[in-house]
Amino acid sequence: MKADRLNAFTDGVIAIIITIMVLELPVPKDGTFAAIIPELPLFGAYLLSFVMVGIFWTNHHHMMQSARRVDGGVLWANLSLLFCLSLFPFVIRWIGERGVSALPVIGYGVVLTAAGIAYILLEKALIRADPDSAVGDAVRGHGKEFATLALDVAALGLAWFAPWAAVACYIAVAAIWLVPDRRFAGR
């Protein structure tokens, strides 16, 4: 299989995920600013999730531009990433219904961490499928991954007693990855 076919499938699934996420946003009861205030946690979760899904999508796109070969292991690793990303609508709705409280924020962190792990597994699967590809050379540096893991673990611990501090960690993760992964630039 060629990488561009996997890219097209991933693009379609991510477009559906983003569509489902926006459909989770309720319309305020009336046309006042006061009607919007109760929905702000859900809107914030949506905004952060949109950014995070966008980050995974752009980095996936850049990485797949460097891939030359796709095998069954890559397909399953990609599906595991898409599964994790597909859980974002659930956790943002949970935050919308229960507020920024411990369990929904922990759930968000688990989904975010699982998606990060799935992305790393996809990198490894691509390298196994084609050890001489540019993917292997590009992913040698892991500074961003280690910083992300540290923030994710810290957030999961903080969420039990300080959910907003955990949310700040998730925002920091987004800030780290906001610039697309330059390890694949020019490959």
mmCIF file of C-alpha atoms in Angstrom:
data_model
loop_
_atom_site.group_PDB
_atom_site.id
_atom_site.type_symbol
_atom_site.label_atom_id
_atom_site.label_comp_id
_atom_site.label_asym_id
_atom_site.label_seq_id
_atom_site.Cartn_x
_atom_site.Cartn_y
_atom_site.Cartn_z
ATOM 1 C CA MET A 1 0.000 0.000 0.000
ATOM 2 C CA LYS A 2 1.168 3.508 -0.674
ATOM 3 C CA ALA A 3 1.319 6.084 2.090
ATOM 4 C CA ASP A 4 -0.944 8.511 0.226
ATOM 5 C CA ARG A 5 -3.871 6.082 0.422
ATOM 6 C CA LEU A 6 -3.422 5.809 4.201
ATOM 7 C CA ASN A 7 -3.187 9.609 4.351
ATOM 8 C CA ALA A 8 -6.480 9.996 2.497
ATOM 9 C CA PHE A 9 -8.227 7.567 4.845
ATOM 10 C CA THR A 10 -6.797 9.339 7.890
ATOM 11 C CA ASP A 11 -7.858 12.733 6.519
ATOM 12 C CA GLY A 12 -11.425 11.483 6.140
ATOM 13 C CA VAL A 13 -11.611 10.008 9.640
ATOM 14 C CA ILE A 14 -10.151 13.129 11.215
ATOM 15 C CA ALA A 15 -12.636 15.297 9.315
ATOM 16 C CA ILE A 16 -15.453 13.189 10.781
ATOM 17 C CA ILE A 17 -13.958 13.447 14.293
ATOM 18 C CA ILE A 18 -13.785 17.230 14.046
ATOM 19 C CA THR A 19 -17.351 17.353 12.744
ATOM 20 C CA ILE A 20 -18.608 15.224 15.630
ATOM 21 C CA MET A 21 -16.719 17.425 18.099
ATOM 22 C CA VAL A 22 -18.435 20.588 16.879
ATOM 23 C CA LEU A 23 -21.822 18.878 16.944
ATOM 24 C CA GLU A 24 -21.301 18.341 20.693
ATOM 25 C CA LEU A 25 -21.494 22.112 21.237
ATOM 26 C CA PRO A 26 -24.978 23.130 22.366
ATOM 27 C CA VAL A 27 -26.673 26.277 21.167
ATOM 28 C CA PRO A 28 -27.131 28.716 24.089
ATOM 29 C CA LYS A 29 -30.688 28.980 25.414
ATOM 30 C CA ASP A 30 -30.987 32.635 24.418
ATOM 31 C CA GLY A 31 -29.006 35.408 22.734
ATOM 32 C CA THR A 32 -27.267 36.823 25.805
ATOM 33 C CA PHE A 33 -23.705 36.614 27.055
ATOM 34 C CA ALA A 34 -25.095 35.146 30.296
ATOM 35 C CA ALA A 35 -26.407 32.163 28.303
ATOM 36 C CA ILE A 36 -22.910 31.487 26.934
ATOM 37 C CA ILE A 37 -21.140 31.420 30.323
ATOM 38 C CA PRO A 38 -22.330 27.936 31.380
ATOM 39 C CA GLU A 39 -21.046 26.556 28.060
ATOM 40 C CA LEU A 40 -17.529 28.004 28.353
ATOM 41 C CA PRO A 41 -15.911 24.847 29.838
ATOM 42 C CA LEU A 42 -17.311 22.774 26.982
ATOM 43 C CA PHE A 43 -16.235 25.381 24.413
ATOM 44 C CA GLY A 44 -12.754 25.476 25.979
ATOM 45 C CA ALA A 45 -12.521 21.671 25.849
ATOM 46 C CA TYR A 46 -13.661 21.789 22.214
ATOM 47 C CA LEU A 47 -11.095 24.449 21.331
ATOM 48 C CA LEU A 48 -8.241 22.560 22.994
ATOM 49 C CA SER A 49 -9.384 19.298 21.391
ATOM 50 C CA PHE A 50 -9.632 20.917 17.959
ATOM 51 C CA VAL A 51 -6.071 22.188 18.344
ATOM 52 C CA MET A 52 -4.816 18.804 19.592
ATOM 53 C CA VAL A 53 -6.500 16.841 16.797
ATOM 54 C CA GLY A 54 -5.097 19.403 14.353
ATOM 55 C CA ILE A 55 -1.615 18.918 15.795
ATOM 56 C CA PHE A 56 -1.840 15.145 15.417
ATOM 57 C CA TRP A 57 -3.167 15.551 11.880
ATOM 58 C CA THR A 58 -0.460 17.980 10.724
ATOM 59 C CA ASN A 59 2.350 15.946 12.268
ATOM 60 C CA HIS A 60 0.868 12.754 10.809
ATOM 61 C CA HIS A 61 0.756 14.454 7.401
ATOM 62 C CA HIS A 62 4.405 15.535 7.636
ATOM 63 C CA MET A 63 5.530 12.113 8.818
ATOM 64 C CA MET A 64 3.617 10.275 6.099
ATOM 65 C CA GLN A 65 5.272 12.477 3.467
ATOM 66 C CA SER A 66 8.520 10.777 4.498
ATOM 67 C CA ALA A 67 7.076 7.251 4.467
ATOM 68 C CA ARG A 68 7.668 5.111 1.432
ATOM 69 C CA ARG A 69 6.145 1.808 2.535
ATOM 70 C CA VAL A 70 3.016 0.915 4.470
ATOM 71 C CA ASP A 71 2.343 -2.591 5.747
ATOM 72 C CA GLY A 72 -0.206 -4.252 8.020
ATOM 73 C CA GLY A 73 1.598 -3.116 11.167
ATOM 74 C CA VAL A 74 1.445 0.489 9.992
ATOM 75 C CA LEU A 75 -2.247 0.155 9.197
ATOM 76 C CA TRP A 76 -3.018 -1.149 12.696
ATOM 77 C CA ALA A 77 -0.827 1.467 14.369
ATOM 78 C CA ASN A 78 -2.611 4.167 12.364
ATOM 79 C CA LEU A 79 -5.988 2.712 13.344
ATOM 80 C CA SER A 80 -4.972 2.797 17.014
ATOM 81 C CA LEU A 81 -4.129 6.490 16.640
ATOM 82 C CA LEU A 82 -7.467 7.156 14.954
ATOM 83 C CA PHE A 83 -9.277 5.227 17.704
ATOM 84 C CA CYS A 84 -7.685 7.423 20.362
ATOM 85 C CA LEU A 85 -8.503 10.590 18.433
ATOM 86 C CA SER A 86 -12.088 9.421 17.985
ATOM 87 C CA LEU A 87 -12.501 9.499 21.789
ATOM 88 C CA PHE A 88 -12.036 13.284 21.948
ATOM 89 C CA PRO A 89 -15.746 13.997 21.316
ATOM 90 C CA PHE A 90 -16.638 11.754 24.266
ATOM 91 C CA VAL A 91 -14.268 13.405 26.731
ATOM 92 C CA ILE A 92 -15.153 16.943 25.713
ATOM 93 C CA ARG A 93 -18.834 16.113 26.177
ATOM 94 C CA TRP A 94 -18.019 14.633 29.594
ATOM 95 C CA ILE A 95 -16.314 17.887 30.563
ATOM 96 C CA GLY A 96 -19.297 19.797 29.172
ATOM 97 C CA GLU A 97 -21.732 17.822 31.298
ATOM 98 C CA ARG A 98 -19.669 17.494 34.497
ATOM 99 C CA GLY A 99 -17.492 20.592 34.302
ATOM 100 C CA VAL A 100 -13.773 20.857 34.860
ATOM 101 C CA SER A 101 -13.682 18.228 37.586
ATOM 102 C CA ALA A 102 -11.306 15.392 38.409
ATOM 103 C CA LEU A 103 -12.625 12.400 36.461
ATOM 104 C CA PRO A 104 -13.535 14.140 33.196
ATOM 105 C CA VAL A 105 -10.166 15.944 33.191
ATOM 106 C CA ILE A 106 -8.382 12.654 33.928
ATOM 107 C CA GLY A 107 -10.355 11.043 31.091
ATOM 108 C CA TYR A 108 -9.222 13.813 28.773
ATOM 109 C CA GLY A 109 -5.632 13.231 29.847
ATOM 110 C CA VAL A 110 -5.869 9.490 29.323
ATOM 111 C CA VAL A 111 -7.161 10.028 25.778
ATOM 112 C CA LEU A 112 -4.461 12.610 25.061
ATOM 113 C CA THR A 113 -1.709 10.373 26.463
ATOM 114 C CA ALA A 114 -3.011 7.314 24.608
ATOM 115 C CA ALA A 115 -3.059 9.281 21.334
ATOM 116 C CA GLY A 116 0.553 10.343 21.935
ATOM 117 C CA ILE A 117 1.600 6.753 22.589
ATOM 118 C CA ALA A 118 -0.292 5.586 19.493
ATOM 119 C CA TYR A 119 1.522 8.211 17.413
ATOM 120 C CA ILE A 120 4.893 6.946 18.679
ATOM 121 C CA LEU A 121 3.830 3.367 17.865
ATOM 122 C CA LEU A 122 2.948 4.543 14.353
ATOM 123 C CA GLU A 123 6.431 6.052 14.005
ATOM 124 C CA LYS A 124 7.969 2.745 15.087
ATOM 125 C CA ALA A 125 5.730 0.754 12.721
ATOM 126 C CA LEU A 126 6.751 2.952 9.800
ATOM 127 C CA ILE A 127 10.411 2.414 10.653
ATOM 128 C CA ARG A 128 9.901 -1.372 10.846
ATOM 129 C CA ALA A 129 8.105 -1.321 7.480
ATOM 130 C CA ASP A 130 10.980 0.544 5.843
ATOM 131 C CA PRO A 131 14.140 0.776 7.988
ATOM 132 C CA ASP A 132 15.912 2.908 5.376
ATOM 133 C CA SER A 133 13.163 5.543 5.103
ATOM 134 C CA ALA A 134 13.556 9.132 6.203
ATOM 135 C CA VAL A 135 11.140 8.469 9.084
ATOM 136 C CA GLY A 136 13.814 6.625 11.075
ATOM 137 C CA ASP A 137 16.324 9.437 10.642
ATOM 138 C CA ALA A 138 13.761 12.106 11.487
ATOM 139 C CA VAL A 139 12.486 10.660 14.774
ATOM 140 C CA ARG A 140 15.841 10.216 16.497
ATOM 141 C CA GLY A 141 15.381 13.269 18.739
ATOM 142 C CA HIS A 142 12.707 12.767 21.404
ATOM 143 C CA GLY A 143 12.814 16.013 23.409
ATOM 144 C CA LYS A 144 9.250 17.001 22.631
ATOM 145 C CA GLU A 145 7.974 13.492 23.341
ATOM 146 C CA PHE A 146 9.649 13.370 26.775
ATOM 147 C CA ALA A 147 8.383 16.845 27.703
ATOM 148 C CA THR A 148 4.886 15.848 26.594
ATOM 149 C CA LEU A 149 4.963 12.621 28.592
ATOM 150 C CA ALA A 150 6.158 14.479 31.687
ATOM 151 C CA LEU A 151 3.361 17.042 31.361
ATOM 152 C CA ASP A 152 0.761 14.328 30.723
ATOM 153 C CA VAL A 153 1.825 12.369 33.806
ATOM 154 C CA ALA A 154 1.893 15.539 35.902
ATOM 155 C CA ALA A 155 -1.570 16.475 34.641
ATOM 156 C CA LEU A 156 -3.011 13.073 35.483
ATOM 157 C CA GLY A 157 -1.741 13.437 39.052
ATOM 158 C CA LEU A 158 -2.809 17.065 39.391
ATOM 159 C CA ALA A 159 -6.304 16.430 38.063
ATOM 160 C CA TRP A 160 -7.312 14.605 41.255
ATOM 161 C CA PHE A 161 -7.022 17.749 43.374
ATOM 162 C CA ALA A 162 -6.442 20.638 40.938
ATOM 163 C CA PRO A 163 -8.252 19.987 37.622
ATOM 164 C CA TRP A 164 -7.520 23.474 36.274
ATOM 165 C CA ALA A 165 -3.782 22.886 36.826
ATOM 166 C CA ALA A 166 -4.116 19.703 34.765
ATOM 167 C CA VAL A 167 -5.856 21.687 32.030
ATOM 168 C CA ALA A 168 -2.906 24.111 32.090
ATOM 169 C CA CYS A 169 -0.590 21.130 31.501
ATOM 170 C CA TYR A 170 -2.701 20.036 28.516
ATOM 171 C CA ILE A 171 -2.505 23.560 27.117
ATOM 172 C CA ALA A 172 1.287 23.474 27.577
ATOM 173 C CA VAL A 173 1.388 20.204 25.600
ATOM 174 C CA ALA A 174 -0.522 21.916 22.787
ATOM 175 C CA ALA A 175 1.906 24.848 22.903
ATOM 176 C CA ILE A 176 4.894 22.488 22.608
ATOM 177 C CA TRP A 177 3.461 20.875 19.482
ATOM 178 C CA LEU A 178 1.730 23.869 17.917
ATOM 179 C CA VAL A 179 4.550 24.284 15.422
ATOM 180 C CA PRO A 180 4.428 21.219 13.151
ATOM 181 C CA ASP A 181 7.099 18.612 13.659
ATOM 182 C CA ARG A 182 10.126 20.076 11.864
ATOM 183 C CA ARG A 183 12.037 16.812 12.043
ATOM 184 C CA PHE A 184 10.374 15.905 8.758
ATOM 185 C CA ALA A 185 10.984 19.233 6.999
ATOM 186 C CA GLY A 186 12.731 18.846 3.675
ATOM 187 C CA ARG A 187 12.616 15.032 3.702
#
